[in-house]
Amino acid sequence: MKCPYCGKEMVNGKVKSAKEIFFASDEEKLVFFAEVEEDEEILLSSNNWTSPSCVAYHCIACRKVVMDYAAEVK
């Protein structure tokens, strides 16, 4: 994958966590359960019972990580 910032090739990998990974537009709201309100939070990780992770790409030049939460981690 090409970096959307600089155009260089990115390194394919995963972002991993001990718990589910969410994007939240409301920084004050705490997320404890996988009950996600679609307009406020997006569940980014898959395999949440065993090893929560997201498909991700890392740009060494820009020091940016791009995550693909639509992709199922295998």
mmCIF file of N, CA, C and O in Angstrom:
data_model
loop_
_atom_site.group_PDB
_atom_site.id
_atom_site.type_symbol
_atom_site.label_atom_id
_atom_site.label_comp_id
_atom_site.label_asym_id
_atom_site.label_seq_id
_atom_site.Cartn_x
_atom_site.Cartn_y
_atom_site.Cartn_z
ATOM 1 N N MET A 1 0.853 -1.182 0.000
ATOM 2 C CA MET A 1 0.000 0.000 0.000
ATOM 3 C C MET A 1 0.894 1.238 0.000
ATOM 4 O O MET A 1 1.901 1.290 0.701
ATOM 5 N N LYS A 2 0.492 2.231 -0.774
ATOM 6 C CA LYS A 2 1.225 3.501 -0.826
ATOM 7 C C LYS A 2 0.725 4.419 0.288
ATOM 8 O O LYS A 2 -0.474 4.499 0.550
ATOM 9 N N CYS A 3 1.627 5.135 0.917
ATOM 10 C CA CYS A 3 1.276 6.075 1.983
ATOM 11 C C CYS A 3 0.442 7.221 1.394
ATOM 12 O O CYS A 3 0.859 7.838 0.400
ATOM 13 N N PRO A 4 -0.706 7.525 2.000
ATOM 14 C CA PRO A 4 -1.524 8.629 1.491
ATOM 15 C C PRO A 4 -0.910 10.001 1.759
ATOM 16 O O PRO A 4 -1.356 11.008 1.211
ATOM 17 N N TYR A 5 0.138 10.064 2.577
ATOM 18 C CA TYR A 5 0.788 11.331 2.910
ATOM 19 C C TYR A 5 1.988 11.629 2.026
ATOM 20 O O TYR A 5 2.151 12.729 1.539
ATOM 21 N N CYS A 6 2.852 10.606 1.818
ATOM 22 C CA CYS A 6 4.087 10.854 1.058
ATOM 23 C C CYS A 6 4.208 10.018 -0.213
ATOM 24 O O CYS A 6 5.080 10.270 -1.030
ATOM 25 N N GLY A 7 3.378 8.985 -0.371
ATOM 26 C CA GLY A 7 3.402 8.153 -1.560
ATOM 27 C C GLY A 7 4.384 7.003 -1.525
ATOM 28 O O GLY A 7 4.452 6.213 -2.465
ATOM 29 N N LYS A 8 5.177 6.873 -0.448
ATOM 30 C CA LYS A 8 6.130 5.763 -0.345
ATOM 31 C C LYS A 8 5.396 4.485 0.054
ATOM 32 O O LYS A 8 4.292 4.516 0.589
ATOM 33 N N GLU A 9 6.048 3.349 -0.199
ATOM 34 C CA GLU A 9 5.465 2.058 0.148
ATOM 35 C C GLU A 9 5.391 1.891 1.669
ATOM 36 O O GLU A 9 6.328 2.246 2.389
ATOM 37 N N MET A 10 4.276 1.356 2.154
ATOM 38 C CA MET A 10 4.077 1.159 3.591
ATOM 39 C C MET A 10 4.331 -0.300 3.954
ATOM 40 O O MET A 10 4.256 -1.191 3.108
ATOM 41 N N VAL A 11 4.630 -0.547 5.229
ATOM 42 C CA VAL A 11 4.858 -1.888 5.756
ATOM 43 C C VAL A 11 3.519 -2.441 6.229
ATOM 44 O O VAL A 11 2.812 -1.801 7.009
ATOM 45 N N ASN A 12 3.169 -3.648 5.770
ATOM 46 C CA ASN A 12 1.923 -4.303 6.152
ATOM 47 C C ASN A 12 2.092 -4.958 7.523
ATOM 48 O O ASN A 12 3.122 -5.548 7.814
ATOM 49 N N GLY A 13 1.079 -4.848 8.385
ATOM 50 C CA GLY A 13 1.141 -5.480 9.695
ATOM 51 C C GLY A 13 -0.190 -5.402 10.411
ATOM 52 O O GLY A 13 -1.243 -5.359 9.777
ATOM 53 N N LYS A 14 -0.151 -5.376 11.737
ATOM 54 C CA LYS A 14 -1.354 -5.336 12.562
ATOM 55 C C LYS A 14 -1.133 -4.401 13.743
ATOM 56 O O LYS A 14 -0.020 -4.277 14.233
ATOM 57 N N VAL A 15 -2.197 -3.786 14.194
ATOM 58 C CA VAL A 15 -2.212 -3.096 15.483
ATOM 59 C C VAL A 15 -2.870 -4.079 16.446
ATOM 60 O O VAL A 15 -3.952 -4.593 16.158
ATOM 61 N N LYS A 16 -2.223 -4.373 17.570
ATOM 62 C CA LYS A 16 -2.731 -5.362 18.521
ATOM 63 C C LYS A 16 -2.996 -4.710 19.881
ATOM 64 O O LYS A 16 -2.376 -3.718 20.230
ATOM 65 N N SER A 17 -3.904 -5.332 20.627
ATOM 66 C CA SER A 17 -4.269 -4.798 21.935
ATOM 67 C C SER A 17 -4.734 -5.938 22.828
ATOM 68 O O SER A 17 -5.081 -7.019 22.350
ATOM 69 N N ALA A 18 -4.771 -5.676 24.134
ATOM 70 C CA ALA A 18 -5.305 -6.648 25.086
ATOM 71 C C ALA A 18 -6.830 -6.562 25.158
ATOM 72 O O ALA A 18 -7.490 -7.475 25.628
ATOM 73 N N LYS A 19 -7.398 -5.446 24.681
ATOM 74 C CA LYS A 19 -8.845 -5.234 24.687
ATOM 75 C C LYS A 19 -9.268 -4.731 23.316
ATOM 76 O O LYS A 19 -8.434 -4.381 22.494
ATOM 77 N N GLU A 20 -10.583 -4.663 23.089
ATOM 78 C CA GLU A 20 -11.095 -4.178 21.818
ATOM 79 C C GLU A 20 -10.531 -2.794 21.510
ATOM 80 O O GLU A 20 -10.247 -2.009 22.407
ATOM 81 N N ILE A 21 -10.389 -2.498 20.227
ATOM 82 C CA ILE A 21 -9.880 -1.212 19.790
ATOM 83 C C ILE A 21 -11.031 -0.436 19.164
ATOM 84 O O ILE A 21 -11.697 -0.935 18.257
ATOM 85 N N PHE A 22 -11.303 0.761 19.684
ATOM 86 C CA PHE A 22 -12.394 1.594 19.212
ATOM 87 C C PHE A 22 -11.864 2.938 18.732
ATOM 88 O O PHE A 22 -10.862 3.433 19.245
ATOM 89 N N PHE A 23 -12.566 3.533 17.788
ATOM 90 C CA PHE A 23 -12.409 4.950 17.490
ATOM 91 C C PHE A 23 -13.632 5.618 18.093
ATOM 92 O O PHE A 23 -14.761 5.181 17.880
ATOM 93 N N ALA A 24 -13.428 6.677 18.866
ATOM 94 C CA ALA A 24 -14.541 7.396 19.488
ATOM 95 C C ALA A 24 -14.445 8.873 19.158
ATOM 96 O O ALA A 24 -13.398 9.486 19.313
ATOM 97 N N SER A 25 -15.555 9.438 18.692
ATOM 98 C CA SER A 25 -15.579 10.868 18.404
ATOM 99 C C SER A 25 -15.787 11.688 19.664
ATOM 100 O O SER A 25 -15.465 12.862 19.707
ATOM 101 N N ASP A 26 -16.304 11.048 20.722
ATOM 102 C CA ASP A 26 -16.531 11.721 21.997
ATOM 103 C C ASP A 26 -15.442 11.275 22.963
ATOM 104 O O ASP A 26 -15.500 10.180 23.517
ATOM 105 N N GLU A 27 -14.430 12.109 23.182
ATOM 106 C CA GLU A 27 -13.294 11.698 24.016
ATOM 107 C C GLU A 27 -13.638 11.542 25.491
ATOM 108 O O GLU A 27 -12.907 10.922 26.239
ATOM 109 N N GLU A 28 -14.758 12.090 25.931
ATOM 110 C CA GLU A 28 -15.150 11.986 27.332
ATOM 111 C C GLU A 28 -15.835 10.666 27.657
ATOM 112 O O GLU A 28 -15.849 10.240 28.795
ATOM 113 N N LYS A 29 -16.431 10.014 26.665
ATOM 114 C CA LYS A 29 -17.181 8.790 26.896
ATOM 115 C C LYS A 29 -16.232 7.612 27.056
ATOM 116 O O LYS A 29 -15.317 7.423 26.250
ATOM 117 N N LEU A 30 -16.440 6.807 28.097
ATOM 118 C CA LEU A 30 -15.619 5.623 28.319
ATOM 119 C C LEU A 30 -16.290 4.428 27.677
ATOM 120 O O LEU A 30 -17.494 4.239 27.793
ATOM 121 N N VAL A 31 -15.515 3.592 27.013
ATOM 122 C CA VAL A 31 -16.038 2.399 26.359
ATOM 123 C C VAL A 31 -15.576 1.184 27.148
ATOM 124 O O VAL A 31 -14.392 0.910 27.232
ATOM 125 N N PHE A 32 -16.533 0.466 27.750
ATOM 126 C CA PHE A 32 -16.198 -0.728 28.521
ATOM 127 C C PHE A 32 -16.694 -2.008 27.867
ATOM 128 O O PHE A 32 -16.192 -3.076 28.111
ATOM 129 N N PHE A 33 -17.726 -1.894 27.052
ATOM 130 C CA PHE A 33 -18.322 -3.059 26.421
ATOM 131 C C PHE A 33 -18.345 -2.865 24.913
ATOM 132 O O PHE A 33 -18.212 -1.758 24.425
ATOM 133 N N ALA A 34 -18.573 -3.941 24.190
ATOM 134 C CA ALA A 34 -18.618 -3.873 22.732
ATOM 135 C C ALA A 34 -19.977 -3.394 22.222
ATOM 136 O O ALA A 34 -20.350 -3.666 21.102
ATOM 137 N N GLU A 35 -20.730 -2.686 23.055
ATOM 138 C CA GLU A 35 -22.000 -2.106 22.635
ATOM 139 C C GLU A 35 -21.700 -0.752 22.016
ATOM 140 O O GLU A 35 -21.635 0.269 22.686
ATOM 141 N N VAL A 36 -21.505 -0.758 20.736
ATOM 142 C CA VAL A 36 -21.030 0.429 20.034
ATOM 143 C C VAL A 36 -22.205 1.181 19.424
ATOM 144 O O VAL A 36 -23.020 0.598 18.727
ATOM 145 N N GLU A 37 -22.280 2.464 19.704
ATOM 146 C CA GLU A 37 -23.260 3.312 19.055
ATOM 147 C C GLU A 37 -22.642 3.797 17.754
ATOM 148 O O GLU A 37 -21.596 4.449 17.763
ATOM 149 N N GLU A 38 -23.273 3.473 16.627
ATOM 150 C CA GLU A 38 -22.667 3.724 15.311
ATOM 151 C C GLU A 38 -22.321 5.184 15.063
ATOM 152 O O GLU A 38 -21.376 5.478 14.356
ATOM 153 N N ASP A 39 -23.073 6.105 15.633
ATOM 154 C CA ASP A 39 -22.798 7.508 15.364
ATOM 155 C C ASP A 39 -21.685 8.073 16.235
ATOM 156 O O ASP A 39 -21.211 9.163 15.997
ATOM 157 N N GLU A 40 -21.244 7.337 17.253
ATOM 158 C CA GLU A 40 -20.224 7.843 18.167
ATOM 159 C C GLU A 40 -18.936 7.026 18.176
ATOM 160 O O GLU A 40 -17.862 7.576 18.351
ATOM 161 N N GLU A 41 -19.040 5.714 18.050
ATOM 162 C CA GLU A 41 -17.857 4.868 18.101
ATOM 163 C C GLU A 41 -17.847 3.879 16.953
ATOM 164 O O GLU A 41 -18.887 3.484 16.455
ATOM 165 N N ILE A 42 -16.648 3.472 16.572
ATOM 166 C CA ILE A 42 -16.476 2.437 15.552
ATOM 167 C C ILE A 42 -15.563 1.373 16.148
ATOM 168 O O ILE A 42 -14.459 1.674 16.606
ATOM 169 N N LEU A 43 -16.030 0.122 16.165
ATOM 170 C CA LEU A 43 -15.194 -0.987 16.610
ATOM 171 C C LEU A 43 -14.199 -1.284 15.500
ATOM 172 O O LEU A 43 -14.582 -1.607 14.376
ATOM 173 N N LEU A 44 -12.916 -1.118 15.773
ATOM 174 C CA LEU A 44 -11.868 -1.280 14.765
ATOM 175 C C LEU A 44 -11.288 -2.687 14.725
ATOM 176 O O LEU A 44 -10.803 -3.136 13.693
ATOM 177 N N SER A 45 -11.308 -3.388 15.848
ATOM 178 C CA SER A 45 -10.609 -4.670 15.939
ATOM 179 C C SER A 45 -11.526 -5.853 15.654
ATOM 180 O O SER A 45 -12.735 -5.789 15.812
ATOM 181 N N SER A 46 -10.891 -6.946 15.239
ATOM 182 C CA SER A 46 -11.568 -8.230 15.105
ATOM 183 C C SER A 46 -10.852 -9.219 16.020
ATOM 184 O O SER A 46 -9.857 -8.870 16.649
ATOM 185 N N ASN A 47 -11.347 -10.437 16.107
ATOM 186 C CA ASN A 47 -10.792 -11.454 17.019
ATOM 187 C C ASN A 47 -10.792 -10.943 18.463
ATOM 188 O O ASN A 47 -9.830 -11.155 19.203
ATOM 189 N N ASN A 48 -11.865 -10.290 18.874
ATOM 190 C CA ASN A 48 -11.889 -9.615 20.172
ATOM 191 C C ASN A 48 -11.892 -10.545 21.375
ATOM 192 O O ASN A 48 -11.592 -10.110 22.470
ATOM 193 N N TRP A 49 -12.222 -11.825 21.200
ATOM 194 C CA TRP A 49 -12.206 -12.758 22.323
ATOM 195 C C TRP A 49 -10.832 -13.382 22.528
ATOM 196 O O TRP A 49 -10.524 -13.894 23.589
ATOM 197 N N THR A 50 -9.992 -13.369 21.500
ATOM 198 C CA THR A 50 -8.695 -14.038 21.615
ATOM 199 C C THR A 50 -7.524 -13.072 21.545
ATOM 200 O O THR A 50 -6.671 -13.081 22.419
ATOM 201 N N SER A 51 -7.475 -12.258 20.504
ATOM 202 C CA SER A 51 -6.355 -11.347 20.322
ATOM 203 C C SER A 51 -6.815 -10.156 19.485
ATOM 204 O O SER A 51 -6.658 -10.161 18.263
ATOM 205 N N PRO A 52 -7.405 -9.135 20.122
ATOM 206 C CA PRO A 52 -7.903 -7.994 19.358
ATOM 207 C C PRO A 52 -6.814 -7.374 18.488
ATOM 208 O O PRO A 52 -5.711 -7.087 18.961
ATOM 209 N N SER A 53 -7.134 -7.207 17.206
ATOM 210 C CA SER A 53 -6.159 -6.635 16.288
ATOM 211 C C SER A 53 -6.856 -6.032 15.073
ATOM 212 O O SER A 53 -8.008 -6.334 14.792
ATOM 213 N N CYS A 54 -6.125 -5.169 14.365
ATOM 214 C CA CYS A 54 -6.605 -4.521 13.147
ATOM 215 C C CYS A 54 -5.529 -4.651 12.086
ATOM 216 O O CYS A 54 -4.346 -4.543 12.394
ATOM 217 N N VAL A 55 -5.958 -4.831 10.841
ATOM 218 C CA VAL A 55 -5.017 -4.765 9.730
ATOM 219 C C VAL A 55 -4.505 -3.328 9.680
ATOM 220 O O VAL A 55 -5.277 -2.378 9.819
ATOM 221 N N ALA A 56 -3.198 -3.162 9.539
ATOM 222 C CA ALA A 56 -2.625 -1.820 9.555
ATOM 223 C C ALA A 56 -1.418 -1.731 8.630
ATOM 224 O O ALA A 56 -0.810 -2.746 8.279
ATOM 225 N N TYR A 57 -1.103 -0.510 8.253
ATOM 226 C CA TYR A 57 0.052 -0.227 7.399
ATOM 227 C C TYR A 57 0.838 0.901 8.048
ATOM 228 O O TYR A 57 0.255 1.883 8.508
ATOM 229 N N HIS A 58 2.160 0.759 8.084
ATOM 230 C CA HIS A 58 3.025 1.729 8.746
ATOM 231 C C HIS A 58 3.945 2.378 7.722
ATOM 232 O O HIS A 58 4.593 1.684 6.938
ATOM 233 N N CYS A 59 3.995 3.716 7.725
ATOM 234 C CA CYS A 59 4.929 4.443 6.867
ATOM 235 C C CYS A 59 6.132 4.845 7.711
ATOM 236 O O CYS A 59 6.003 5.631 8.655
ATOM 237 N N ILE A 60 7.269 4.293 7.380
ATOM 238 C CA ILE A 60 8.500 4.585 8.125
ATOM 239 C C ILE A 60 8.894 6.049 7.946
ATOM 240 O O ILE A 60 9.314 6.711 8.890
ATOM 241 N N ALA A 61 8.707 6.594 6.742
ATOM 242 C CA ALA A 61 9.104 7.979 6.455
ATOM 243 C C ALA A 61 8.236 8.992 7.212
ATOM 244 O O ALA A 61 8.751 9.934 7.802
ATOM 245 N N CYS A 62 6.929 8.790 7.191
ATOM 246 C CA CYS A 62 5.993 9.752 7.811
ATOM 247 C C CYS A 62 5.681 9.447 9.275
ATOM 248 O O CYS A 62 5.120 10.284 9.969
ATOM 249 N N ARG A 63 6.009 8.224 9.696
ATOM 250 C CA ARG A 63 5.670 7.772 11.044
ATOM 251 C C ARG A 63 4.159 7.818 11.265
ATOM 252 O O ARG A 63 3.657 8.248 12.291
ATOM 253 N N LYS A 64 3.427 7.343 10.257
ATOM 254 C CA LYS A 64 1.967 7.274 10.300
ATOM 255 C C LYS A 64 1.544 5.815 10.231
ATOM 256 O O LYS A 64 2.202 4.993 9.587
ATOM 257 N N VAL A 65 0.418 5.493 10.873
ATOM 258 C CA VAL A 65 -0.187 4.175 10.793
ATOM 259 C C VAL A 65 -1.590 4.355 10.222
ATOM 260 O O VAL A 65 -2.358 5.189 10.705
ATOM 261 N N VAL A 66 -1.911 3.571 9.199
ATOM 262 C CA VAL A 66 -3.227 3.582 8.589
ATOM 263 C C VAL A 66 -3.856 2.226 8.911
ATOM 264 O O VAL A 66 -3.254 1.177 8.648
ATOM 265 N N MET A 67 -5.047 2.233 9.515
ATOM 266 C CA MET A 67 -5.716 0.987 9.886
ATOM 267 C C MET A 67 -6.909 0.742 8.982
ATOM 268 O O MET A 67 -7.629 1.666 8.638
ATOM 269 N N ASP A 68 -7.119 -0.526 8.629
ATOM 270 C CA ASP A 68 -8.241 -0.929 7.803
ATOM 271 C C ASP A 68 -9.176 -1.765 8.664
ATOM 272 O O ASP A 68 -9.003 -2.962 8.796
ATOM 273 N N TYR A 69 -10.181 -1.129 9.256
ATOM 274 C CA TYR A 69 -11.070 -1.866 10.150
ATOM 275 C C TYR A 69 -12.119 -2.665 9.400
ATOM 276 O O TYR A 69 -12.831 -3.453 9.982
ATOM 277 N N ALA A 70 -12.209 -2.510 8.089
ATOM 278 C CA ALA A 70 -13.138 -3.312 7.293
ATOM 279 C C ALA A 70 -12.548 -4.700 7.018
ATOM 280 O O ALA A 70 -13.278 -5.627 6.723
ATOM 281 N N ALA A 71 -11.229 -4.841 7.127
ATOM 282 C CA ALA A 71 -10.575 -6.123 6.825
ATOM 283 C C ALA A 71 -10.602 -7.040 8.041
ATOM 284 O O ALA A 71 -10.304 -6.613 9.144
ATOM 285 N N GLU A 72 -10.971 -8.289 7.826
ATOM 286 C CA GLU A 72 -10.983 -9.289 8.886
ATOM 287 C C GLU A 72 -9.552 -9.797 9.089
ATOM 288 O O GLU A 72 -8.906 -10.238 8.150
ATOM 289 N N VAL A 73 -9.046 -9.721 10.317
ATOM 290 C CA VAL A 73 -7.707 -10.209 10.634
ATOM 291 C C VAL A 73 -7.763 -11.727 10.709
ATOM 292 O O VAL A 73 -8.623 -12.293 11.368
ATOM 293 N N LYS A 74 -6.852 -12.377 10.018
ATOM 294 C CA LYS A 74 -6.839 -13.858 10.016
ATOM 295 C C LYS A 74 -5.683 -14.387 10.806
ATOM 296 O O LYS A 74 -4.710 -13.793 11.023
#
